[in-house]
mmCIF file with all atom_site columns, C-alpha atoms in Angstrom:
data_model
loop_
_atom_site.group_PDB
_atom_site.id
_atom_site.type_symbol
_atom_site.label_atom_id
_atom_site.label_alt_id
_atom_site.label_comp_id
_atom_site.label_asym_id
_atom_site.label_entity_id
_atom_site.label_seq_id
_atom_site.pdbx_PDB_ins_code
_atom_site.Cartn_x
_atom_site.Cartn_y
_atom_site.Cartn_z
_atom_site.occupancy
_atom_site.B_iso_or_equiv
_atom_site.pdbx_formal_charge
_atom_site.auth_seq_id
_atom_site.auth_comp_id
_atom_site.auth_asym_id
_atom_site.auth_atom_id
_atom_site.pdbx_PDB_model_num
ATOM 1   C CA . UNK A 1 1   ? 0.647   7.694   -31.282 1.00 49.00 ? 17  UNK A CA 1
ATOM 2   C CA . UNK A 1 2   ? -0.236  7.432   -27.379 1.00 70.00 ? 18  UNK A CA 1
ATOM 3   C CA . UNK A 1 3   ? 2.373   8.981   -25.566 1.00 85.00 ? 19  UNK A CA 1
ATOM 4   C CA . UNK A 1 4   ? 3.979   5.978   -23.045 1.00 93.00 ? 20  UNK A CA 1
ATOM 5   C CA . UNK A 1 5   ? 2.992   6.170   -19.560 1.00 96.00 ? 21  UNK A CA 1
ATOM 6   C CA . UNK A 1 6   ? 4.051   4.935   -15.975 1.00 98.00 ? 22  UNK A CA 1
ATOM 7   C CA . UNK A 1 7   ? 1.281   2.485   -14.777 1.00 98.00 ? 23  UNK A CA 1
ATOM 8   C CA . UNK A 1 8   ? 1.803   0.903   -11.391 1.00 98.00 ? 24  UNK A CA 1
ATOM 9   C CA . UNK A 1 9   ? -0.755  -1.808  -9.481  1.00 98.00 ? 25  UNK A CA 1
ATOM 10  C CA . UNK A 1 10  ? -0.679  -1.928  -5.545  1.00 98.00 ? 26  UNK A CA 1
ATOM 11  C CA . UNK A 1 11  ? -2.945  -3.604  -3.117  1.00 96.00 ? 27  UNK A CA 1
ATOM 12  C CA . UNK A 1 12  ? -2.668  -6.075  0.224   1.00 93.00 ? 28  UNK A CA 1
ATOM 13  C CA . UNK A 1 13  ? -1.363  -9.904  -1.072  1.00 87.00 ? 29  UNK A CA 1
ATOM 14  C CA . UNK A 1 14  ? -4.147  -12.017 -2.185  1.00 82.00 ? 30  UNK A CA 1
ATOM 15  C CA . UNK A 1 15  ? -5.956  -8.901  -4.012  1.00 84.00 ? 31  UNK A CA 1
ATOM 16  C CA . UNK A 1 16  ? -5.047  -10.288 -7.277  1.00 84.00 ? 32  UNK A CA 1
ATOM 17  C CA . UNK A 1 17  ? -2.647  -8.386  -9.272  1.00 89.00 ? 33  UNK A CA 1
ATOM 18  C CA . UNK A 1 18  ? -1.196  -11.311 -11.634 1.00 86.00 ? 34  UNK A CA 1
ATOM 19  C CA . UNK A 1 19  ? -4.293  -11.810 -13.009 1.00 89.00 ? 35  UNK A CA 1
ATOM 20  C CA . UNK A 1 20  ? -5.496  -8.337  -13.955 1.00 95.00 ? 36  UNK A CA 1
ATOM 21  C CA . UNK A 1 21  ? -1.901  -7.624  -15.150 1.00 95.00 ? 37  UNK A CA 1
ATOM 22  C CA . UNK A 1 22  ? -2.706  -9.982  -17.719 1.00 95.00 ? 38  UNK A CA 1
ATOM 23  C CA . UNK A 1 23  ? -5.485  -8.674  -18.521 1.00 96.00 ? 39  UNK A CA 1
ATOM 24  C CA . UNK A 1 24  ? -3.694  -4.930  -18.445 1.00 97.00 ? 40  UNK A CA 1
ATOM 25  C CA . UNK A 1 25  ? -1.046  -6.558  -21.508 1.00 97.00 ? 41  UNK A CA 1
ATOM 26  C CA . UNK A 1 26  ? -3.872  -8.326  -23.259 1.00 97.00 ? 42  UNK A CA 1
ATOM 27  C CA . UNK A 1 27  ? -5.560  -4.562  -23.734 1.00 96.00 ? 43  UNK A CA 1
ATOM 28  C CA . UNK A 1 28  ? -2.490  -3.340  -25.238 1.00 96.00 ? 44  UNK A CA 1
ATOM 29  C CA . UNK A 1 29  ? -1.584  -6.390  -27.652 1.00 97.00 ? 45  UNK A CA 1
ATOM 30  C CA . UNK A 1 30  ? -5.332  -5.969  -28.513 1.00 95.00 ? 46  UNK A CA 1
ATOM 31  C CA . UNK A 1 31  ? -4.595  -1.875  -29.087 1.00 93.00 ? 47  UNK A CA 1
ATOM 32  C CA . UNK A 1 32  ? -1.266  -2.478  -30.999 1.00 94.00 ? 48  UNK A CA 1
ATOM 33  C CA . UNK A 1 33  ? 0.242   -0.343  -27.790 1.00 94.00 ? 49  UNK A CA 1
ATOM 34  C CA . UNK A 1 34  ? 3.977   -1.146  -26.900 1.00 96.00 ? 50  UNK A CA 1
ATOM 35  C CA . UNK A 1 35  ? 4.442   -1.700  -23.386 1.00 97.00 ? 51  UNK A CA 1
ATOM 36  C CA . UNK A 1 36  ? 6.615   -3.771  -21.196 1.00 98.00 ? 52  UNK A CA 1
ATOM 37  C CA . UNK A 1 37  ? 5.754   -5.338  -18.026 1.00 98.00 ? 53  UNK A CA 1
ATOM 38  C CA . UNK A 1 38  ? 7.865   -5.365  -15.109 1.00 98.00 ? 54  UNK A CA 1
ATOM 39  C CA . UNK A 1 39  ? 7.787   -5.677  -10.946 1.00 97.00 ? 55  UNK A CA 1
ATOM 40  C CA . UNK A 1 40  ? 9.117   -5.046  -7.587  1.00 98.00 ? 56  UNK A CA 1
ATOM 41  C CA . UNK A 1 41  ? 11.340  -5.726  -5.877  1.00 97.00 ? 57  UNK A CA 1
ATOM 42  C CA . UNK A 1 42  ? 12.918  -6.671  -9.232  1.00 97.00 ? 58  UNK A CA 1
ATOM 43  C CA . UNK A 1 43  ? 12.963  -6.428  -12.697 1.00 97.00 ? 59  UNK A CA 1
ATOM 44  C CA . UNK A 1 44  ? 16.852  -6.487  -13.503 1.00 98.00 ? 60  UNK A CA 1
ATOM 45  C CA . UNK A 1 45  ? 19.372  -9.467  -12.957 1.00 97.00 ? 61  UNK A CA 1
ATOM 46  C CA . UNK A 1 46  ? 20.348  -7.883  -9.630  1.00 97.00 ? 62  UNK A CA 1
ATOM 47  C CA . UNK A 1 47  ? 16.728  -6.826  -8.086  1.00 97.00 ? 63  UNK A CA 1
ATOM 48  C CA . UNK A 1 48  ? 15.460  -10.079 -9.411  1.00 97.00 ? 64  UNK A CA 1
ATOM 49  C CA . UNK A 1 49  ? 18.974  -11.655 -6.934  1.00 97.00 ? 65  UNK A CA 1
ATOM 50  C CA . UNK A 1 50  ? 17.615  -8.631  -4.405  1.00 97.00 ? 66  UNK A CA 1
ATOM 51  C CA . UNK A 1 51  ? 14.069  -9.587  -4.262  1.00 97.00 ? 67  UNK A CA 1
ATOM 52  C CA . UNK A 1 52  ? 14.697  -13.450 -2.961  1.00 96.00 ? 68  UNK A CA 1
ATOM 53  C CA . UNK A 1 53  ? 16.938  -11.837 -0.305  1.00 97.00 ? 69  UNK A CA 1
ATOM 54  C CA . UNK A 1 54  ? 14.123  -9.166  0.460   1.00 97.00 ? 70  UNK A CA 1
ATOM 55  C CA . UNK A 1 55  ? 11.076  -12.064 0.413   1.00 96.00 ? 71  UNK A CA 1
ATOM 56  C CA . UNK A 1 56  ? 12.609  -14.692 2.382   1.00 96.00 ? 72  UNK A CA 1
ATOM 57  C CA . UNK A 1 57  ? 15.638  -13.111 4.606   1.00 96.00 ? 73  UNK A CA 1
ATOM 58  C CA . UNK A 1 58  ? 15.469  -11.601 8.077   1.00 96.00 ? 74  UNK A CA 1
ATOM 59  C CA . UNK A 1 59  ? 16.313  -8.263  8.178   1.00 97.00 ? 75  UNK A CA 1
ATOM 60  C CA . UNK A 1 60  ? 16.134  -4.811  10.359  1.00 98.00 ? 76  UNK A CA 1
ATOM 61  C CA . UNK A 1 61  ? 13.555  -2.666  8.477   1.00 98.00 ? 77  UNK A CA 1
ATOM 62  C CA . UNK A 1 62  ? 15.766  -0.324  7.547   1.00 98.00 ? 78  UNK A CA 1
ATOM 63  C CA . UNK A 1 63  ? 18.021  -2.143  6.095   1.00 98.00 ? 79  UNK A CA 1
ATOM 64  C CA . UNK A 1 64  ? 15.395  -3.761  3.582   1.00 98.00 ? 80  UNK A CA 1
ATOM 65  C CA . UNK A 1 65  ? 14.370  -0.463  2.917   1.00 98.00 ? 81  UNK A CA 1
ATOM 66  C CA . UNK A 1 66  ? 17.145  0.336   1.947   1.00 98.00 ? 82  UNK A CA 1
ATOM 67  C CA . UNK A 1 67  ? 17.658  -2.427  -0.309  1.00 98.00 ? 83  UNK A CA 1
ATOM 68  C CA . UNK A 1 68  ? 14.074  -2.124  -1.190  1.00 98.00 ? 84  UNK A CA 1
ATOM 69  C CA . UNK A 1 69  ? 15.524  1.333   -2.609  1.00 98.00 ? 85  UNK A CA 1
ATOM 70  C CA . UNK A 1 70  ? 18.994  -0.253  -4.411  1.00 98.00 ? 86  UNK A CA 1
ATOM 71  C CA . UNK A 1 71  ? 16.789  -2.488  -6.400  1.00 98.00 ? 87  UNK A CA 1
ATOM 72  C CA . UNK A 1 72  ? 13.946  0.369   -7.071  1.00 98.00 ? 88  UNK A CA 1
ATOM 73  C CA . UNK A 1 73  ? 17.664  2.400   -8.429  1.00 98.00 ? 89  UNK A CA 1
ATOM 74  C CA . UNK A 1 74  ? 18.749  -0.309  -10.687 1.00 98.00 ? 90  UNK A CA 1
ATOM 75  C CA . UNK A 1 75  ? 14.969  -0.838  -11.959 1.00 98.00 ? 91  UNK A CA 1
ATOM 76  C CA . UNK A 1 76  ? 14.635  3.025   -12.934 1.00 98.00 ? 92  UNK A CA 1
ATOM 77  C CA . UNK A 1 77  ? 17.612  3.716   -14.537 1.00 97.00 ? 93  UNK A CA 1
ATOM 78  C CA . UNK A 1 78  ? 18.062  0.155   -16.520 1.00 98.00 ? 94  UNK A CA 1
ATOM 79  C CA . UNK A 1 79  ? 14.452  -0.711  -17.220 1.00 98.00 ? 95  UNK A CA 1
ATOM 80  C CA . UNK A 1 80  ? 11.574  2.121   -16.794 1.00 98.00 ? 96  UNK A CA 1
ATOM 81  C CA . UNK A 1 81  ? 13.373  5.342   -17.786 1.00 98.00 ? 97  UNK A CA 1
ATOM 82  C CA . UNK A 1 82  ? 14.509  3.848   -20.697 1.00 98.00 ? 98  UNK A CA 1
ATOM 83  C CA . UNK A 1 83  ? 11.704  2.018   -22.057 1.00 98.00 ? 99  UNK A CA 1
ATOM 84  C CA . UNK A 1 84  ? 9.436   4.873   -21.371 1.00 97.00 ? 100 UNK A CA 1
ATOM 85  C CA . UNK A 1 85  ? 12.204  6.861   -23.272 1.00 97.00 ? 101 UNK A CA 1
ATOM 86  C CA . UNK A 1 86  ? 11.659  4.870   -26.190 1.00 97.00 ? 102 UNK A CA 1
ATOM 87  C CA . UNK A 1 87  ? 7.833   5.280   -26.578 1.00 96.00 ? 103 UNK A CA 1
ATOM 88  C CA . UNK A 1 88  ? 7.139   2.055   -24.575 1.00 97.00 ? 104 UNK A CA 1
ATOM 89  C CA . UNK A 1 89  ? 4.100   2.119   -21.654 1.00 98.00 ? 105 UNK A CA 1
ATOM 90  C CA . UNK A 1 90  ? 6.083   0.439   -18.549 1.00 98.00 ? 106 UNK A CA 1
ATOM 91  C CA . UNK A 1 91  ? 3.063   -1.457  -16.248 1.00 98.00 ? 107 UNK A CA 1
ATOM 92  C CA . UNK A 1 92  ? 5.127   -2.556  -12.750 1.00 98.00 ? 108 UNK A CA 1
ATOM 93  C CA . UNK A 1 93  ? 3.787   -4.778  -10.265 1.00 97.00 ? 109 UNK A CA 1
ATOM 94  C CA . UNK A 1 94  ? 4.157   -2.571  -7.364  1.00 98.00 ? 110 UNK A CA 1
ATOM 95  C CA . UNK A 1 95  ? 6.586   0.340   -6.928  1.00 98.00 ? 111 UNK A CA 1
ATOM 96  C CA . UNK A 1 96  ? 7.539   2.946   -4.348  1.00 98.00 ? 112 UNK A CA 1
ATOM 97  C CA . UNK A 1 97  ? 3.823   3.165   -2.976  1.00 98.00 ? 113 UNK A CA 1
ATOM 98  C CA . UNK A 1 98  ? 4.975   -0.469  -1.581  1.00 98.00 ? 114 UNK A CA 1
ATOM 99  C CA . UNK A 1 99  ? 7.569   0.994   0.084   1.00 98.00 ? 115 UNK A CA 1
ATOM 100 C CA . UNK A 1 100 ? 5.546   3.509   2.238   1.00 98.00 ? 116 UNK A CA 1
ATOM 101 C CA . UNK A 1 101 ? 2.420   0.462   2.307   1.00 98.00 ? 117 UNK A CA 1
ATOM 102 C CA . UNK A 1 102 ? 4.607   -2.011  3.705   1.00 98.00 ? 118 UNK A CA 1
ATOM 103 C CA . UNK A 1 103 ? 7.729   -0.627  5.267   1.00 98.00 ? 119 UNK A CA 1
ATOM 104 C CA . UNK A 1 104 ? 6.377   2.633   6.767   1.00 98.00 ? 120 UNK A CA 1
ATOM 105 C CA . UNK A 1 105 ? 3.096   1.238   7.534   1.00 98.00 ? 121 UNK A CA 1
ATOM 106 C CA . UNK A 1 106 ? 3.574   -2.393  8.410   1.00 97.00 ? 122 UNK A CA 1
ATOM 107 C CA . UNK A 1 107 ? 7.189   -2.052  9.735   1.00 97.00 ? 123 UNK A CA 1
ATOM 108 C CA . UNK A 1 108 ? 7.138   1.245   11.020  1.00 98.00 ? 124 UNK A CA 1
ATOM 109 C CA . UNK A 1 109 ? 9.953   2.590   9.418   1.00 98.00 ? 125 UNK A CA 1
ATOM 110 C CA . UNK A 1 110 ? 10.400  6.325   9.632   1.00 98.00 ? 126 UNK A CA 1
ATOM 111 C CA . UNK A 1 111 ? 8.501   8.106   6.958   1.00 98.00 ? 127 UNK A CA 1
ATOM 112 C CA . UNK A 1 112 ? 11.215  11.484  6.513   1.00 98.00 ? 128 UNK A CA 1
ATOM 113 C CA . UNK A 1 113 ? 13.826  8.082   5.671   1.00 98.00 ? 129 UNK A CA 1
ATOM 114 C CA . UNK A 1 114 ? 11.663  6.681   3.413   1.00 98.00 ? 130 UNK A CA 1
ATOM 115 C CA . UNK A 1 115 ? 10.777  10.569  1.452   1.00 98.00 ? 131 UNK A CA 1
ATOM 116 C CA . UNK A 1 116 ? 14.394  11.371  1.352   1.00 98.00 ? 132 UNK A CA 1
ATOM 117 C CA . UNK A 1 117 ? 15.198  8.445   -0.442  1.00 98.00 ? 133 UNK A CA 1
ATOM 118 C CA . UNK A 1 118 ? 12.859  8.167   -2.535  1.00 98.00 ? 134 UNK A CA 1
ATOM 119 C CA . UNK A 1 119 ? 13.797  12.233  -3.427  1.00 98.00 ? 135 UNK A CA 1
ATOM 120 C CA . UNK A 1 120 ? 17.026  10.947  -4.220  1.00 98.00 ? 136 UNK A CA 1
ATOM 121 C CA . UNK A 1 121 ? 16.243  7.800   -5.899  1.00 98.00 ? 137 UNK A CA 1
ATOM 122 C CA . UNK A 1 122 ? 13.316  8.461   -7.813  1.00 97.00 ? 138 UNK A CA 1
ATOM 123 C CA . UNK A 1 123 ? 14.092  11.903  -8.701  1.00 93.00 ? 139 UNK A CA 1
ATOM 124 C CA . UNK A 1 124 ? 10.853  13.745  -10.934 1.00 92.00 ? 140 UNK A CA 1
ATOM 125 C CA . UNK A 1 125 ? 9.744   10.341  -12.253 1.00 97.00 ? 141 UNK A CA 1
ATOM 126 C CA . UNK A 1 126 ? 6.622   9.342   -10.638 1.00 97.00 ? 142 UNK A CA 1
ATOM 127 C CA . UNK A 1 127 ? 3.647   6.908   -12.217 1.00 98.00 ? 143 UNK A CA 1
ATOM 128 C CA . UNK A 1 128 ? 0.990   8.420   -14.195 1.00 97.00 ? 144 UNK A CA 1
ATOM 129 C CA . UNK A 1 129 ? -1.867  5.964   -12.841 1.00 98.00 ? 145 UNK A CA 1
ATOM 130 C CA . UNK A 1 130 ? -1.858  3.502   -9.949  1.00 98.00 ? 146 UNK A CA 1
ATOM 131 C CA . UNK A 1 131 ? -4.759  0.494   -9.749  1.00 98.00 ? 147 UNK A CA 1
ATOM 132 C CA . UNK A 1 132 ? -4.942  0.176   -6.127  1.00 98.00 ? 148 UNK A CA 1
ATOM 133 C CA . UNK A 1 133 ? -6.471  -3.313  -5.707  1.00 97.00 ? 149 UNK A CA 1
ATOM 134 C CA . UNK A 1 134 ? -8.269  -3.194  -2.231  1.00 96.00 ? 150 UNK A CA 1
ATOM 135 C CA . UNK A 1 135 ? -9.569  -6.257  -0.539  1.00 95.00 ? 151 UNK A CA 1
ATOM 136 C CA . UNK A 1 136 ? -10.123 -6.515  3.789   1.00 95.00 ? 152 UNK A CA 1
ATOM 137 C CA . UNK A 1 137 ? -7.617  -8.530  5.508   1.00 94.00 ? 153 UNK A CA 1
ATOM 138 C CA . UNK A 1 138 ? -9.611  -11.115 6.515   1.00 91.00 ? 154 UNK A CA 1
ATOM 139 C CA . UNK A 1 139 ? -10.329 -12.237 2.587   1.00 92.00 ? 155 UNK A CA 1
ATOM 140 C CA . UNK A 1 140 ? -7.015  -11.701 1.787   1.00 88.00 ? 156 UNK A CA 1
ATOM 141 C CA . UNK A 1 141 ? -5.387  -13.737 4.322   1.00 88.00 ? 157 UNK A CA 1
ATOM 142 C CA . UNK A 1 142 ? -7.992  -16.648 3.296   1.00 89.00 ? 158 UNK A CA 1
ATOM 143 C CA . UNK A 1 143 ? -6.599  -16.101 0.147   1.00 85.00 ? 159 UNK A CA 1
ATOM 144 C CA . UNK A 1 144 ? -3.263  -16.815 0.917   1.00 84.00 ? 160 UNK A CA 1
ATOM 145 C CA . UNK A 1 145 ? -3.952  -19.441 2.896   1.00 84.00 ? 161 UNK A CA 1
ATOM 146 C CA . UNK A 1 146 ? -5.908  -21.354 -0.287  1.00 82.00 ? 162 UNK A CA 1
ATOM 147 C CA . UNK A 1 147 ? -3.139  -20.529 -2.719  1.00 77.00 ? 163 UNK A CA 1
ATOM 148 C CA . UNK A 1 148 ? -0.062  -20.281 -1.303  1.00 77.00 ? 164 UNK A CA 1
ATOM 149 C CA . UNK A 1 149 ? 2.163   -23.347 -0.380  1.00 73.00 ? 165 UNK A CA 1
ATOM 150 C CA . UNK A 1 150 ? 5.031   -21.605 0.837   1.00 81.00 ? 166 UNK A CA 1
ATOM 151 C CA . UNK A 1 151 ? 3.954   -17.673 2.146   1.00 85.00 ? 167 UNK A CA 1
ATOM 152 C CA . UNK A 1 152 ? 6.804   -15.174 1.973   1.00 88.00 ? 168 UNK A CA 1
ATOM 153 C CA . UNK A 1 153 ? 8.040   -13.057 4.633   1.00 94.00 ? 169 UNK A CA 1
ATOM 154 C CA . UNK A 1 154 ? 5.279   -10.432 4.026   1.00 93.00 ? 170 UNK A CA 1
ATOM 155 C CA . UNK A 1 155 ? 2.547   -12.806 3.488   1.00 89.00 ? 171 UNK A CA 1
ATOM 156 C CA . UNK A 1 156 ? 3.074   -14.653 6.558   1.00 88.00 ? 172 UNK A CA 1
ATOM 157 C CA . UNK A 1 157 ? 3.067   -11.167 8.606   1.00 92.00 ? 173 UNK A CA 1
ATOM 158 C CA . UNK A 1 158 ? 0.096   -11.169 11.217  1.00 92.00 ? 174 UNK A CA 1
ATOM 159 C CA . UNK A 1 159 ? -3.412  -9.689  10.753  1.00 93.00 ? 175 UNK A CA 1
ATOM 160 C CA . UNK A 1 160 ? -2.297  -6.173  12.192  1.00 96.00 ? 176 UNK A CA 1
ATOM 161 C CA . UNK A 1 161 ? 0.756   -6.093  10.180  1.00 96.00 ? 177 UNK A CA 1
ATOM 162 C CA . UNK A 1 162 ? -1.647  -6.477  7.285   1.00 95.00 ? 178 UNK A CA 1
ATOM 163 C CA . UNK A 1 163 ? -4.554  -3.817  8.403   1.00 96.00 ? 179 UNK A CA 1
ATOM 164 C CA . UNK A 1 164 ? -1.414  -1.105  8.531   1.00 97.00 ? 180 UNK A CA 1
ATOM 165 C CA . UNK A 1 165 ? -0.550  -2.111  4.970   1.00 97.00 ? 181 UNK A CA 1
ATOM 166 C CA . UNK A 1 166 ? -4.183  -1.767  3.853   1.00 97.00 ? 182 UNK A CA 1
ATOM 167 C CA . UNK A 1 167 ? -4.743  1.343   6.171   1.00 98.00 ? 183 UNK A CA 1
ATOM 168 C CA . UNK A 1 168 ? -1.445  3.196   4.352   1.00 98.00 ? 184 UNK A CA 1
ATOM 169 C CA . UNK A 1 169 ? -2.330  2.472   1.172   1.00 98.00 ? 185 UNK A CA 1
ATOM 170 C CA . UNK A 1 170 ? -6.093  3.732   1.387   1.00 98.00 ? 186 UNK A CA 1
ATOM 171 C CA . UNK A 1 171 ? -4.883  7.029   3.051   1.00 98.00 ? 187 UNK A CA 1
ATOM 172 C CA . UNK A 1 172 ? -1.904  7.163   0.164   1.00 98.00 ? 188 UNK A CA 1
ATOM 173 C CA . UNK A 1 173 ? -5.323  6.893   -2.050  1.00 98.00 ? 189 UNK A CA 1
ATOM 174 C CA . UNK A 1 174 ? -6.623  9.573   -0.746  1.00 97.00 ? 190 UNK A CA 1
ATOM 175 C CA . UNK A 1 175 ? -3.995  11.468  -0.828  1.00 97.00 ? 191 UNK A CA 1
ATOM 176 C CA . UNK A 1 176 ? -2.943  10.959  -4.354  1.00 97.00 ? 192 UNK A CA 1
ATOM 177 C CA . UNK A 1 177 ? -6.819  10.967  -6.370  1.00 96.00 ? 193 UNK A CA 1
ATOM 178 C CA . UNK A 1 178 ? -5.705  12.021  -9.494  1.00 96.00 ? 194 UNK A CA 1
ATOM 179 C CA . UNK A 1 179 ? -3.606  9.163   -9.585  1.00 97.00 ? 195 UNK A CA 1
ATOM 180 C CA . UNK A 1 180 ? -4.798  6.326   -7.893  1.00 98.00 ? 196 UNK A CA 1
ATOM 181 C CA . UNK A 1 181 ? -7.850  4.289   -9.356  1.00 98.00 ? 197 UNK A CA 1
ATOM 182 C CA . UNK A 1 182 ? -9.316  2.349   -6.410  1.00 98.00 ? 198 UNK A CA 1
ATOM 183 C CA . UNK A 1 183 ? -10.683 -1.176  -7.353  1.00 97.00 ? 199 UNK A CA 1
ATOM 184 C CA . UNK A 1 184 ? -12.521 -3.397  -5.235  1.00 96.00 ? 200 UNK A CA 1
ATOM 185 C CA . UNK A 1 185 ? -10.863 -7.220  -5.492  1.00 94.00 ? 201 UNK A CA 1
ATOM 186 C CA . UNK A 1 186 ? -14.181 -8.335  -3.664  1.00 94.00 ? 202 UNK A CA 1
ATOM 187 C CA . UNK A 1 187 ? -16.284 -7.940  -6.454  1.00 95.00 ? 203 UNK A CA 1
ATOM 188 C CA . UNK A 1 188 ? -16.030 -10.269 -9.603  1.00 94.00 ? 204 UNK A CA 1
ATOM 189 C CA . UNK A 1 189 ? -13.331 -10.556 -11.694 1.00 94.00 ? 205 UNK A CA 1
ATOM 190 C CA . UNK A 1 190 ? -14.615 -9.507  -15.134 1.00 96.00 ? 206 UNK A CA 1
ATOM 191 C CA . UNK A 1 191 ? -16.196 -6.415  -13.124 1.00 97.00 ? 207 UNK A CA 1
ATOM 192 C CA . UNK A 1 192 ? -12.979 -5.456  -12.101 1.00 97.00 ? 208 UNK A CA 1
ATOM 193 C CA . UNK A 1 193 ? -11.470 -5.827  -15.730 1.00 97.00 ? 209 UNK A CA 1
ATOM 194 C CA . UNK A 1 194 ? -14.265 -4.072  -17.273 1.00 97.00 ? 210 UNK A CA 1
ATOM 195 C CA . UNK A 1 195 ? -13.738 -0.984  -14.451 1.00 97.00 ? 211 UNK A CA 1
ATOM 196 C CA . UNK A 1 196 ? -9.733  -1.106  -15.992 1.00 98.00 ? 212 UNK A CA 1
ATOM 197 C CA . UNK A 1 197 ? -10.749 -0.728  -19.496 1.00 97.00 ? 213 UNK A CA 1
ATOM 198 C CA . UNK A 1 198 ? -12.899 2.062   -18.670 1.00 97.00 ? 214 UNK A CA 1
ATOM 199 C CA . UNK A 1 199 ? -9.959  3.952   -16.820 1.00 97.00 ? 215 UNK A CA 1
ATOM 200 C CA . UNK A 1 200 ? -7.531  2.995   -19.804 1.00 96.00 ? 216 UNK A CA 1
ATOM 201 C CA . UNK A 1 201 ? -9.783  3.841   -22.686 1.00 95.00 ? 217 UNK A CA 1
ATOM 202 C CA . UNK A 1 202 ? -10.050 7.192   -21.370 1.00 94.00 ? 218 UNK A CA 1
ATOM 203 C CA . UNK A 1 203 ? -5.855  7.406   -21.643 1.00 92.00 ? 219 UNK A CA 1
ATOM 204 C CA . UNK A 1 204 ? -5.636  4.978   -24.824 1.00 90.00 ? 220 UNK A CA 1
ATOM 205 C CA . UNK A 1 205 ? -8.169  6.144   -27.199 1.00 79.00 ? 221 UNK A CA 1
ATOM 206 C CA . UNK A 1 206 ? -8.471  5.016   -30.655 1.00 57.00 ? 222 UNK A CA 1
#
């Protein structure tokens, strides 16, 4: 048996996540793996009340980092610890590397804050493998213009707000190879799934 792994998918909004999560749990239903599929901000009765607060609320930075953080808390300890404890792959929609992406990056927040709590918070447990899903701005915010009726908070952000996103998350990339799996959201979508298989086969073998 495979043993269960951390899998986490980041990129700008608009870069398509949704879909190629569904694509992620039709490889494992296909492979007879157990996973469970989860996201961020939310994933437990109270992140899931946390993340409408966090999506559509006004807030100082720091204090949605900070409840950024609460949620992330409740999320480890009730959902991905456990399930990973019981032999079960945990793929989250987005995870701490949001944190630094959006808060440090777009909103400035200091970056010692945003370690330190994610020392405390996160303790040793970090994800195994990270699709970054990159796309430039200027696609992704004709993206969300085409498909969203109502934009969230982040979403409706300006275009530098959303080149400081990108700009963290490439250099978090770079900083983090053996984990991170860049994967261009320009190019078509079944090139994009068949680049995923590749990267999982290599973890899931038969």
């Amino acid at each position: 048996m495979n043993k269960p792994i951390f899998i986490t998918l980041e990129g700008v909004d608009g870069a398509g996540k949704t879909t190629h999560i569904n694509f992620i749990q039709d490889y494992f239903l296909s492979k007879n793996i157990d996973f469970y599929i989860t996201r961020e901000p939310g994933g437990t009765p109270l992140g899931e009340k946390l993340r409408t607060i966090l999506l559509y609320e006004d807030m100082d930075p720091l204090t949605e980092t900070l409840l950024m953080f609460g949620a992330r808390y409740e999320h480890i300890h009730n959902i991905i610890k456990p399930k990973l404890n019981e032999n079960i792959t945990v793929v989250s929609d987005r995870f701490t590397d949001a944190t630094y992406a959006y808060q440090y990056g777009g909103k400035s927040v200091d970056i010692s804050t945003i370690n330190s709590l994610k020392n405390l918070i996160q303790k040793d447990l970090e994800p195994d493998l990270t699709f970054l899903f990159d796309l430039p701005i200027n696609i992704s915010i004709d993206r969300l213009n085409k498909t969203r009726e109502k934009k969230d908070k982040f979403e409706g952000q300006n275009i530098q707000f959303h080149q400081a996103v990108r700009a963290t998350y490439l250099n978090l990339a770079r900083e983090n190879k053996n984990r991170f799996h860049i994967l261009d959201s320009t190019k078509d979508i079944l090139m994009i799934q068949k680049e995923i298989k590749k990267i999982l086969d290599t973890i899931f073998d038969d």
